[in-house]
PDB file of C-alpha atoms in Angstrom:
ATOM      1  CA  MET E   1      14.814-115.767  28.752  1.00  0.00           C
ATOM      2  CA  GLY E   2      11.256-116.955  28.968  1.00  0.00           C
ATOM      3  CA  PHE E   3      11.264-115.912  32.835  1.00  0.00           C
ATOM      4  CA  ILE E   4      13.099-112.491  31.908  1.00  0.00           C
ATOM      5  CA  HIS E   5       9.703-111.845  29.615  1.00  0.00           C
ATOM      6  CA  ALA E   6       7.705-113.089  32.608  1.00  0.00           C
ATOM      7  CA  ILE E   7       8.981-110.716  34.705  1.00  0.00           C
ATOM      8  CA  LYS E   8       9.015-107.567  32.202  1.00  0.00           C
ATOM      9  CA  ILE E   9       4.886-108.622  31.686  1.00  0.00           C
ATOM     10  CA  TRP E  10       4.462-108.859  35.386  1.00  0.00           C
ATOM     11  CA  LEU E  11       5.922-105.288  35.998  1.00  0.00           C
ATOM     12  CA  ASP E  12       3.955-103.643  32.831  1.00  0.00           C
ATOM     13  CA  HIS E  13       0.867-104.924  33.389  1.00  0.00           C
ATOM     14  CA  ASN E  14       1.145-106.013  37.555  1.00  0.00           C
ATOM     15  CA  ASN E  15      -1.111-109.091  36.850  1.00  0.00           C
ATOM     16  CA  PHE E  16      -0.670-112.365  38.318  1.00  0.00           C
ATOM     17  CA  GLN E  17      -2.592-114.167  36.070  1.00  0.00           C
ATOM     18  CA  ILE E  18      -0.472-113.014  32.806  1.00  0.00           C
ATOM     19  CA  LEU E  19       2.809-113.632  35.060  1.00  0.00           C
ATOM     20  CA  LEU E  20       1.715-117.471  35.314  1.00  0.00           C
ATOM     21  CA  GLY E  21       0.784-117.969  32.158  1.00  0.00           C
ATOM     22  CA  TYR E  22       4.403-116.723  30.593  1.00  0.00           C
ATOM     23  CA  ILE E  23       5.598-119.028  33.056  1.00  0.00           C
ATOM     24  CA  SER E  24       3.709-121.897  32.192  1.00  0.00           C
ATOM     25  CA  LEU E  25       4.122-121.457  28.100  1.00  0.00           C
ATOM     26  CA  SER E  26       7.261-121.149  29.051  1.00  0.00           C
ATOM     27  CA  ILE E  27       7.998-124.169  31.022  1.00  0.00           C
ATOM     28  CA  LEU E  28       5.848-125.875  28.759  1.00  0.00           C
ATOM     29  CA  SER E  29       8.081-124.997  25.335  1.00  0.00           C
ATOM     30  CA  ALA E  30      11.229-125.806  27.452  1.00  0.00           C
ATOM     31  CA  ALA E  31       9.711-129.699  28.602  1.00  0.00           C
ATOM     32  CA  LYS E  32       8.751-130.026  24.898  1.00  0.00           C
ATOM     33  CA  ILE E  33      12.221-129.599  23.296  1.00  0.00           C
ATOM     34  CA  ASN E  34      13.700-131.668  26.469  1.00  0.00           C
ATOM     35  CA  LYS E  35      11.131-134.274  25.410  1.00  0.00           C
ATOM     36  CA  LEU E  36      10.559-134.090  29.333  1.00  0.00           C
ATOM     37  CA  PRO E  37       8.175-136.065  30.864  1.00  0.00           C
ATOM     38  CA  VAL E  38       4.610-134.561  31.789  1.00  0.00           C
ATOM     39  CA  ARG E  39       5.414-134.996  35.467  1.00  0.00           C
ATOM     40  CA  SER E  40       8.522-133.479  35.413  1.00  0.00           C
ATOM     41  CA  SER E  41       7.144-130.664  33.528  1.00  0.00           C
ATOM     42  CA  ARG E  42       4.314-130.169  36.195  1.00  0.00           C
ATOM     43  CA  ARG E  43       7.036-130.118  39.247  1.00  0.00           C
ATOM     44  CA  THR E  44       9.151-127.767  37.497  1.00  0.00           C
ATOM     45  CA  ARG E  45       6.464-125.221  36.562  1.00  0.00           C
ATOM     46  CA  LYS E  46       5.696-125.245  40.560  1.00  0.00           C
ATOM     47  CA  ILE E  47       9.016-124.575  41.386  1.00  0.00           C
ATOM     48  CA  GLY E  48       9.488-122.102  39.259  1.00  0.00           C
ATOM     49  CA  VAL E  49       6.360-120.152  40.031  1.00  0.00           C
ATOM     50  CA  ASN E  50       7.528-120.583  43.688  1.00  0.00           C
ATOM     51  CA  VAL E  51      10.639-119.166  42.928  1.00  0.00           C
ATOM     52  CA  LEU E  52       9.292-116.055  41.630  1.00  0.00           C
ATOM     53  CA  VAL E  53       6.355-115.308  44.140  1.00  0.00           C
ATOM     54  CA  LYS E  54       9.169-115.536  46.913  1.00  0.00           C
ATOM     55  CA  ASP E  55      11.206-112.910  45.175  1.00  0.00           C
ATOM     56  CA  PHE E  56       8.071-110.410  44.623  1.00  0.00           C
ATOM     57  CA  GLU E  57       6.951-110.916  48.125  1.00  0.00           C
TER      58      GLU E  57
END
């Protein structure tokens, strides 16, 4: 759900920093709920950003 919201923000504002901010918040929230290590959280965030950026190219 967080990713869908991030894409909506991207489309509304066309601002990459806003998109990254929403992705980061979504990933970190999920990591907190699942009690993932910070290392995994960073890796997941990087993958998520790369996938979304690729979609927009």
